[in-house]
Coordinates of C-alpha atoms in Angstrom, one line a residue:
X103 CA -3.3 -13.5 -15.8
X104 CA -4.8 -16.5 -16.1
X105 CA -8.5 -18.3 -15.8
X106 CA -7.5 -21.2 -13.6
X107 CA -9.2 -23.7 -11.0
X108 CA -7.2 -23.2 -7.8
X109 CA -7.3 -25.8 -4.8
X110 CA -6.2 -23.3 -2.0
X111 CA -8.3 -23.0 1.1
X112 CA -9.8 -19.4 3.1
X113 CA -8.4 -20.6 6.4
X114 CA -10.7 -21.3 9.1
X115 CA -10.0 -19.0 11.5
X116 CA -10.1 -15.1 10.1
X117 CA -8.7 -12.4 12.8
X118 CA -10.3 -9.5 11.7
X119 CA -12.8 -8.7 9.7
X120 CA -14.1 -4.8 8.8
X121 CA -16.8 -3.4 6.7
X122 CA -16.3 -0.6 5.0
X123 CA -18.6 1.6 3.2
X124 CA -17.8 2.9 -0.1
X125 CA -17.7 6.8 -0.2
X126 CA -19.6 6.3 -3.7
X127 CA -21.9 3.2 -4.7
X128 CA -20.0 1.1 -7.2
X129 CA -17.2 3.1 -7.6
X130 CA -13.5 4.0 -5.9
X131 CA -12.2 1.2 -3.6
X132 CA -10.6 0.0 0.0
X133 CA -7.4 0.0 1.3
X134 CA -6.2 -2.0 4.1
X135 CA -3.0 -1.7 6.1
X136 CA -1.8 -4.5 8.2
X137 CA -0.4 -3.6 11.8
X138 CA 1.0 -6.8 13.1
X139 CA 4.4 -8.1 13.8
X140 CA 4.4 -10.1 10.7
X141 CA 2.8 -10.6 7.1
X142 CA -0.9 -11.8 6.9
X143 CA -1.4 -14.8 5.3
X144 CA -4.3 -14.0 3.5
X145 CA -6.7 -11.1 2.8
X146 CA -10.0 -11.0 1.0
X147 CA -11.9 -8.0 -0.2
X148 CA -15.6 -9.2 -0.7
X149 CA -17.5 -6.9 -2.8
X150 CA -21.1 -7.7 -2.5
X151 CA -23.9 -7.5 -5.1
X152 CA -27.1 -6.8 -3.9
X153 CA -30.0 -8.5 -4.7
X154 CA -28.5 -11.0 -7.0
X155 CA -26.2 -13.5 -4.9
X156 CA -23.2 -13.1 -5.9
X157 CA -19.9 -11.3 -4.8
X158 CA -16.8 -10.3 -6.5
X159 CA -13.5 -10.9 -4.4
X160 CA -10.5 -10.0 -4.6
X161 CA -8.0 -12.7 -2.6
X162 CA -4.7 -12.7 -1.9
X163 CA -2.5 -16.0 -1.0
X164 CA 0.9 -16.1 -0.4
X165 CA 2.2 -16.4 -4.1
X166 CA -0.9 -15.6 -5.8
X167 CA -3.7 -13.0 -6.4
X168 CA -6.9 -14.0 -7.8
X169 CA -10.2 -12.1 -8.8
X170 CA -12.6 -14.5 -8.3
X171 CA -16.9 -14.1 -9.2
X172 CA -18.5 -16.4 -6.5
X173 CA -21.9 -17.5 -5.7
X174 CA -23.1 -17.1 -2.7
X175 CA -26.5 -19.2 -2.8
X176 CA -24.6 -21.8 -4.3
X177 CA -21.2 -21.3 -2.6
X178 CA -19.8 -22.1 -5.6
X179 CA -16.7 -19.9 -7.6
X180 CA -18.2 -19.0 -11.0
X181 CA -14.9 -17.6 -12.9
X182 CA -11.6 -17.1 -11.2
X183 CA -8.6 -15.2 -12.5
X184 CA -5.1 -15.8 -11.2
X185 CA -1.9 -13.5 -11.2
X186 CA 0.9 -15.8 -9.8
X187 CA 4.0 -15.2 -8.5
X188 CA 2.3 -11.5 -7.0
X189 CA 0.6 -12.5 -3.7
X190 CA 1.5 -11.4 -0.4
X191 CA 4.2 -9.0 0.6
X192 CA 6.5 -9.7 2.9
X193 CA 6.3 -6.4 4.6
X194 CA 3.7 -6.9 7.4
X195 CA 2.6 -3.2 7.3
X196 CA 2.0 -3.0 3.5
X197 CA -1.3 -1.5 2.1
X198 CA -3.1 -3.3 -0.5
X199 CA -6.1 -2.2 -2.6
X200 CA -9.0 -2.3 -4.6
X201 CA -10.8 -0.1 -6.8
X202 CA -13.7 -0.7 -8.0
X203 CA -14.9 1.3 -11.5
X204 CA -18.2 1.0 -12.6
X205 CA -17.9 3.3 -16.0
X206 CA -15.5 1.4 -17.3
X207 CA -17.0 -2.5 -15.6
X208 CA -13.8 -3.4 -14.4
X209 CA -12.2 -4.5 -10.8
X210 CA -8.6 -4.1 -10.4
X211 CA -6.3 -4.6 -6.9
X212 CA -2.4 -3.8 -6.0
X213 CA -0.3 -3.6 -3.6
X214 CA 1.4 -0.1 -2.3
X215 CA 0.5 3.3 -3.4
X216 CA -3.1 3.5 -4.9
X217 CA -2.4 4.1 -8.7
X218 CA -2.3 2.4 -11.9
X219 CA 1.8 1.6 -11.9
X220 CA 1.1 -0.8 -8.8
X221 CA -1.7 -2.6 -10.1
X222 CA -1.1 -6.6 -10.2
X223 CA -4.3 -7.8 -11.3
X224 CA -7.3 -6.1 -13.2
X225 CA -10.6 -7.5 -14.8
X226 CA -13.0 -5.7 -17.1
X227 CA -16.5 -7.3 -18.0
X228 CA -17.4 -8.2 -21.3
X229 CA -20.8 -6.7 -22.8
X230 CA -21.7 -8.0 -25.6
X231 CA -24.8 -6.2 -26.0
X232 CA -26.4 -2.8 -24.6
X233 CA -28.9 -5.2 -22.2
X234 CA -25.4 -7.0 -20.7
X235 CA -23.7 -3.8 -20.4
X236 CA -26.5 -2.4 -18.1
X237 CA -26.4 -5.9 -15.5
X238 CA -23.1 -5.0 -15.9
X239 CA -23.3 -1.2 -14.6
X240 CA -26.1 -2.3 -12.2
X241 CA -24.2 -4.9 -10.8
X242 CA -21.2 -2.7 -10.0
X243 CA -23.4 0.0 -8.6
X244 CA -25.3 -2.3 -6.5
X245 CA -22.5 -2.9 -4.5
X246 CA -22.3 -0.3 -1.5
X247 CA -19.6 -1.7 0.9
X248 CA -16.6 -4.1 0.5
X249 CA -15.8 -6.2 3.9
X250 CA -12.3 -6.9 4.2
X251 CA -10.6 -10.1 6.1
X252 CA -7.0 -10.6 7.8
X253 CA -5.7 -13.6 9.3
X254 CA -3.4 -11.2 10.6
X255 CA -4.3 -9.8 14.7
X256 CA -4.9 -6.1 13.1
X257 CA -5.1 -4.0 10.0
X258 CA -6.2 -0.6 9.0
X259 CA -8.9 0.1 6.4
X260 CA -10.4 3.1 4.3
X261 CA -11.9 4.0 1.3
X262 CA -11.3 5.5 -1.8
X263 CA -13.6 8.2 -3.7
X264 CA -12.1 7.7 -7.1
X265 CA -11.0 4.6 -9.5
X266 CA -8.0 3.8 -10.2
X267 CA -8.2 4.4 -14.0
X268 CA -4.7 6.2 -15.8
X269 CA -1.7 6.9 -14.8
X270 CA -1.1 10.8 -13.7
X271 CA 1.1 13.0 -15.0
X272 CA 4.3 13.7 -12.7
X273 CA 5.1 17.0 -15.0
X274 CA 3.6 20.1 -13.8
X275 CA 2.6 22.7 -17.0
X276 CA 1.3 26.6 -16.9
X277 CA -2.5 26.4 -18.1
X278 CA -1.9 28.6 -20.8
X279 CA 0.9 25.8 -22.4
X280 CA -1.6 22.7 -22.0
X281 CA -3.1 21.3 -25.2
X282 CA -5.8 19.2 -26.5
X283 CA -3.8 16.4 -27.2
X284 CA -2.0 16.5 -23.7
X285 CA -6.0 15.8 -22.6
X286 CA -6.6 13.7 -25.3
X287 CA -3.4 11.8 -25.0
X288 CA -3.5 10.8 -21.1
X289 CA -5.3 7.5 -20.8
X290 CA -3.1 6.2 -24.0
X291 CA -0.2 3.6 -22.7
X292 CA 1.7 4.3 -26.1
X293 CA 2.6 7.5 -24.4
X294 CA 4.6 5.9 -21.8
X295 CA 7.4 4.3 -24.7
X296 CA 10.6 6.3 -25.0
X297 CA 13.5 7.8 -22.8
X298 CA 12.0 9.9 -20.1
X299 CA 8.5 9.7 -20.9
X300 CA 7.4 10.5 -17.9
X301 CA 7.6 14.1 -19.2
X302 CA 5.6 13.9 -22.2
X303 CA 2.4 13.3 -19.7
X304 CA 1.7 16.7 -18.4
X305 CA -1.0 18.3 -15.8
X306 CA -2.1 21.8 -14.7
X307 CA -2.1 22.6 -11.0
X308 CA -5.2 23.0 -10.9
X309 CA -5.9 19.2 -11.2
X310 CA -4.3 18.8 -7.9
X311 CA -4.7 19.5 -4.1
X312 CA -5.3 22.7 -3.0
X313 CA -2.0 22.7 -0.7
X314 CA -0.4 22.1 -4.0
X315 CA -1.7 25.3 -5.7
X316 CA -0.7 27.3 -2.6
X317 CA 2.7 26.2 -3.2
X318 CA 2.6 26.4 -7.1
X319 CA 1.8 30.1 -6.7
X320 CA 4.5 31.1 -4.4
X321 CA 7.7 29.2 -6.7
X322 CA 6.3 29.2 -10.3
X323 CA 6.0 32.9 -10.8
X324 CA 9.3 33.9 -13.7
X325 CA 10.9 36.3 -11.3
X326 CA 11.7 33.2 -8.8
X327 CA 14.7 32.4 -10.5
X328 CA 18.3 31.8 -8.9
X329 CA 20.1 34.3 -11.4
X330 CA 19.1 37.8 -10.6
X331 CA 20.0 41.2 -11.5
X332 CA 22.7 41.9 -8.3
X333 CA 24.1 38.1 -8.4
X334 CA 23.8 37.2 -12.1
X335 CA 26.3 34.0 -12.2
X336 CA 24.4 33.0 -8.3
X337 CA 24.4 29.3 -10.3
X338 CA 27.9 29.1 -11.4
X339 CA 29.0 30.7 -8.3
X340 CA 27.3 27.4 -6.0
X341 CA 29.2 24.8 -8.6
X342 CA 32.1 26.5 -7.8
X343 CA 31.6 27.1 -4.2
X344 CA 31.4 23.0 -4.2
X345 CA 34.7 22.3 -5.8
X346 CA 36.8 24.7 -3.7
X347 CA 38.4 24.3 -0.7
X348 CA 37.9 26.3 1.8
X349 CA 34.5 27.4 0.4
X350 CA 31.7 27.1 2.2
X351 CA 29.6 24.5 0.2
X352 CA 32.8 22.2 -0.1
X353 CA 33.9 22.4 4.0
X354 CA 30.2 21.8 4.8
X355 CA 29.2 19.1 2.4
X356 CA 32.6 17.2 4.0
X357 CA 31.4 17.7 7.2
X358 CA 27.9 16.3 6.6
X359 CA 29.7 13.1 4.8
X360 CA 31.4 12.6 8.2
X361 CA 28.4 13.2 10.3
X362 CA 27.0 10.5 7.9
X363 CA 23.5 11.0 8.7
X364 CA 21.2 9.1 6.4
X365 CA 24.1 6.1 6.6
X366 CA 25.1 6.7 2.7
X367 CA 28.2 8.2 3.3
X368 CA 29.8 10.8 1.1
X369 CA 28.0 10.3 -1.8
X370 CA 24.8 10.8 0.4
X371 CA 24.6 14.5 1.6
X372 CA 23.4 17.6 -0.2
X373 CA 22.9 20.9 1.1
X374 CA 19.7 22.5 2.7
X375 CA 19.5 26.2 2.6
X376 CA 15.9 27.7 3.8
X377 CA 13.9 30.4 2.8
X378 CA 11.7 32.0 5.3
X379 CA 10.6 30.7 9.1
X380 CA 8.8 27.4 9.9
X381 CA 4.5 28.6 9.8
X382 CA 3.6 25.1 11.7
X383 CA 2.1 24.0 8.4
X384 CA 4.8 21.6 7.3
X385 CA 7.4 19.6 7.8
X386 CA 10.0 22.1 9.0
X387 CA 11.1 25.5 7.3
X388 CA 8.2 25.1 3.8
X389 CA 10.4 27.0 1.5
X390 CA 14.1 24.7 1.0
X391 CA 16.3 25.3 -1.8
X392 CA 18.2 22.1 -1.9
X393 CA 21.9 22.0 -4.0
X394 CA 22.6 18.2 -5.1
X395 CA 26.3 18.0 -6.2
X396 CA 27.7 16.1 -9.1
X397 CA 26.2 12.3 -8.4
X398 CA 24.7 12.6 -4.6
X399 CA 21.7 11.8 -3.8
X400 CA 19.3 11.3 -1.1
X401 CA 17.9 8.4 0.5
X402 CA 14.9 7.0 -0.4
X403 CA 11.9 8.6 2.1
X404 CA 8.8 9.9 2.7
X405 CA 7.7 13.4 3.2
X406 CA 5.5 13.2 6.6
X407 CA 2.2 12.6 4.6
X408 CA 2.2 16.6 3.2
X409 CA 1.8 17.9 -0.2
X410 CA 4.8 19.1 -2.0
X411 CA 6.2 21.4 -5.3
X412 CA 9.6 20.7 -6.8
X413 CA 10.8 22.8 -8.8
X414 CA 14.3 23.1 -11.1
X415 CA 16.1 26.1 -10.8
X416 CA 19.5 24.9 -12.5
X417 CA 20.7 21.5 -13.8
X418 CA 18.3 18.3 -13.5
X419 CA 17.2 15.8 -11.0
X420 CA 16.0 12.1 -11.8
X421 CA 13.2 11.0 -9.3
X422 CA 13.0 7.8 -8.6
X423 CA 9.6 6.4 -7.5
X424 CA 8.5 3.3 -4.6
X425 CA 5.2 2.0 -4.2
X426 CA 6.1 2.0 0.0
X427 CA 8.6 2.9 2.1
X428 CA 10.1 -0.5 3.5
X429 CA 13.0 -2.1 5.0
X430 CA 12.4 -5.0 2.8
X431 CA 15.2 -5.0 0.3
X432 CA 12.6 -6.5 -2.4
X433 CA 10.4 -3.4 -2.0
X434 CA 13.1 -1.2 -3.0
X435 CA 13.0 -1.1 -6.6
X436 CA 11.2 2.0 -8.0
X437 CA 8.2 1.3 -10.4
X438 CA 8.9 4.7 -12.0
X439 CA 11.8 6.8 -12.8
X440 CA 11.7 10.1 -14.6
X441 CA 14.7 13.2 -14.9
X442 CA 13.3 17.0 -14.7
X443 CA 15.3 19.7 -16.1
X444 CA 15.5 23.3 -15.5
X445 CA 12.1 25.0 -15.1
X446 CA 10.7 21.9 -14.6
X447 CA 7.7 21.5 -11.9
X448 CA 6.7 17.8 -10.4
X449 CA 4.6 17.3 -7.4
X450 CA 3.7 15.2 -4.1
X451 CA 0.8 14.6 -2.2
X452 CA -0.8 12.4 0.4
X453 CA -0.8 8.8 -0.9
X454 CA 0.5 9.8 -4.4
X455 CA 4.7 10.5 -5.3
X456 CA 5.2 10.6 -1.4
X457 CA 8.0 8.2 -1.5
X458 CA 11.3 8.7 -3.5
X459 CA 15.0 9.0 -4.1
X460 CA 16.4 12.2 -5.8
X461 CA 20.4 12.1 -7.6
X462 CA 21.8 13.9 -9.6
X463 CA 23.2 11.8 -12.6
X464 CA 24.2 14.8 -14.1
X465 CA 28.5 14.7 -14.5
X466 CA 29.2 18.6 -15.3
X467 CA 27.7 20.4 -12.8
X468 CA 25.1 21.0 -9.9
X469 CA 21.8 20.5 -9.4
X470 CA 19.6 23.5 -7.5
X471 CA 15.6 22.8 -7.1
X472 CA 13.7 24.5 -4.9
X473 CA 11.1 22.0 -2.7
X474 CA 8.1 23.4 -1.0
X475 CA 5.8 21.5 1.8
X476 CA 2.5 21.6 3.5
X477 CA -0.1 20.0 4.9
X478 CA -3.8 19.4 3.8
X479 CA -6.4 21.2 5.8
X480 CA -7.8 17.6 6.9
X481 CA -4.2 16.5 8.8
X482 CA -4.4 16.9 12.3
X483 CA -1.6 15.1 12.8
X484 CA 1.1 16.9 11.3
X485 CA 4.0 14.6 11.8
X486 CA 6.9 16.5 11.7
X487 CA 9.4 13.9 10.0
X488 CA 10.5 12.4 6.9
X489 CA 11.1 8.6 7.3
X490 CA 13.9 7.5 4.9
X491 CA 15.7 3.9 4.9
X492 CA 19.2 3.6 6.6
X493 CA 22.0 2.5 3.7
X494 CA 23.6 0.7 6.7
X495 CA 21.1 -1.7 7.7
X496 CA 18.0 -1.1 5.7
X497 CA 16.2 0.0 9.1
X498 CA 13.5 2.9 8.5
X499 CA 14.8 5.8 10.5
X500 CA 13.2 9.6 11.4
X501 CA 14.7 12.5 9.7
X502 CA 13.5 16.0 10.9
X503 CA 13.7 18.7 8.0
X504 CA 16.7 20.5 9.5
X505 CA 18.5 23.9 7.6
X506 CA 22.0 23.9 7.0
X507 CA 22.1 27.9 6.4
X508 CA 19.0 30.6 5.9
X509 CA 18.6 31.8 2.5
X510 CA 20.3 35.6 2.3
X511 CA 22.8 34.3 4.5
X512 CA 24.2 31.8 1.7
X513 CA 23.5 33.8 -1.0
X514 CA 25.6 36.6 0.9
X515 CA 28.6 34.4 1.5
X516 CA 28.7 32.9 -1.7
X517 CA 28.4 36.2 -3.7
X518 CA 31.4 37.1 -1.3
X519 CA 33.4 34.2 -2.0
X520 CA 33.0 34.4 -5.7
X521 CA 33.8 37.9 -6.1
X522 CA 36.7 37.0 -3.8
X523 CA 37.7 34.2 -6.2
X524 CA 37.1 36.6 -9.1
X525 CA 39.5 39.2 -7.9
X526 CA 42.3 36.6 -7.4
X527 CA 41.8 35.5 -10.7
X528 CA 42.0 38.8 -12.2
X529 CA 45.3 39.5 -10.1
X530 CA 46.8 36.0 -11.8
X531 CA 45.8 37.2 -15.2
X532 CA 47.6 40.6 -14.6
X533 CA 50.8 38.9 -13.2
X534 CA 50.7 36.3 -16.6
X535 CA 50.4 39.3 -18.9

């Protein structure tokens, strides 16, 4: 970031223009969508301050994003400070933000998902004495509405309650495990060094959406688990149901590659075995135990705007995380990558984790999670698909949450096939003795 004069003009002629009103007076933010045909070339966020002639904006040019103070009596820029290279994305329908945070005296904007990891330019004030620190707080909490300006024909805008302050936990913990240095310890960026340290920042589920704690409740419980008293080797019996001809989980994991339908190929297909009937509350069946063999994974996509529980039942699964879901191949890289292990619990909800790619980088076996959907109270849409990006061509497609077997009926025919597999075994070690 740098303080820097800057010579580039707000163009003339601005499309659209919208005012939105913050939910909370200096505090929380805007986003704003665009919904043309093709990337704006600027967008402004003026924050005014009442009373004192002067508005913070937030402006983004085609290579550059700048946080400029400017006078409005005066028409003059007082300070201006510059991220380069980080302007305007070339998506036309990506979201870009700012959050305003009056505790803390600071502005910050990015582009994508609303949260700290997408941030591309922040500015705190300086207070060098209790009397500047209160201008300071007044100044921010002056400031009631933020209008926002397009070039483009249209865009979609909304606000924010909350600041974008920390980065949140992706690992889901039982309250009774949760410590005063995981509370203590959550704001620190030294935290994030390390292999996988995504898991060493934990939450409860009660810090999150209520669809969320619906969810928790019905897959955390200790008797949810794969291995159970009739089918005690249920795990070892899917890893080998995979590897066996003939077997169910190998014939229909071959026929899926053929059938090709997220454009991946072989490599691309896992299995989808439902628990329960679709309630009209989710994307599909809610309740999906999903089996990712040695190496597959999914596309990366998004999951219909609904809240979400993943949970490890056997082996691991590394998540990778995207800021938006986009056919541009630049927008493709994930700002966050973190690998959960048996009875580990991670999370999605609107706006936050929504978009991702699961694989299974494991190289000796399976992995089994169970993943669990809904909707907020609030959605009356309920868009019934999870958009995902075509390997083929890069082209954002519509996947409907679809069951390749109900639940009992797998674990019926997999308990058969084992035991059968057991028994011939058992004959081969008789003949051999």
């Amino acid at each position: 970031m740098k303080n820097a004069q800057n010579n580039q003009q707000i163009p003339k002629r601005i499309r659209q223009t919208e005012v939105v009103k913050l939910q909370v007076a200096g505090q929380g933010g805007v986003s704003a969508a665009g919904q043309g045909k093709r990337p704006a070339d600027f967008i402004q966020f003026a924050c005014p301050v009442k009373a004192t002639g002067v508005e913070l904006r937030v402006i983004v040019w085609p290579d550059e994003t700048q946080i400029v103070i400017f006078n409005t009596i005066t028409w003059q820029v007082v300070q201006r400070f510059t991220q380069t290279n980080i302007g305007i994305n070339p998506d036309p329908g990506c979201q870009y933000w700012v959050s305003l945070d009056t505790s803390n005296r600071s502005i910050s904007t990015g582009i994508g998902e609303i949260r700290k990891e997408t941030e591309t330019l922040s500015y705190r004030f300086k207070a060098d004495s209790g009397e500047d620190e209160k201008i300071i707080h007044d100044m921010f909490h002056s400031i009631e509405t933020i209008e926002v300006f397009f070039d483009e024909e249209a865009f979609e805008a909304s606000a924010f309650r909350f600041p974008v302050t920390i980065q949140l936990p992706l690992a889901i913990i039982p309250a009774n495990k949760l410590t005063m240095m995981d509370i203590a310890d959550v704001s620190d960026p030294d935290q994030l060094t390390g292999p996988n340290s995504e898991k060493t920042k934990v939450t409860i589920i009660n810090n999150l959406p209520a669809a969320c704690q619906q969810l928790y409740a019905n897959v955390a419980g200790q008797s949810f688990q794969l291995n159970t008293q009739d089918f005690p080797d249920f795990a070892e019996a899917i890893n080998h149901n995979i590897i066996t001809e003939g077997c169910w989980c190998h014939d229909k994991l071959i026929e899926k590659a053929k059938a090709d339908e997220f454009g991946g190929g072989e490599k691309e297909t896992y299995l989808r075995i439902t628990l329960g009937e679709n309630y009209g509350n989710s994307p599909g069946i809610p309740f999906v135990m999903e089996i990712w063999p040695i190496g597959h994974q999914s596309p990366i996509h998004n999951h219909g705007d609904a809240n979400a529980i993943i949970r490890v039942l056997s082996g691991a699964i590394t998540v990778n995380l995207y800021s938006m879901l986009s056919s541009v191949k630049t927008n493709q890289t994930p700002f966050k990558t973190a690998t959960f292990t048996q009875e580990d619990v991670t999370w999605i909800s609107p706006g936050m984790n929504q978009i991702h790619q699961l694989t299974n980088e494991q190289k000796d076996q399976a992995c089994i999670t169970i993943q669990c959907y809904q909707y907020s109270d609030s959605n009356t849409l309920h868009y019934e698909y999870f958009d995902f990006i075509n390997d083929q061509d890069d082209k954002i497609e519509q996947f409907y949450p679809n069951s390749d077997m109900s639940f009992i009926k797998f674990k019926n025919i997999v308990k058969t096939e084992w035991e059968a597999a057991q028994r011939q075994h058992q004959s081969m070690k008789c003949l051999s003795s």
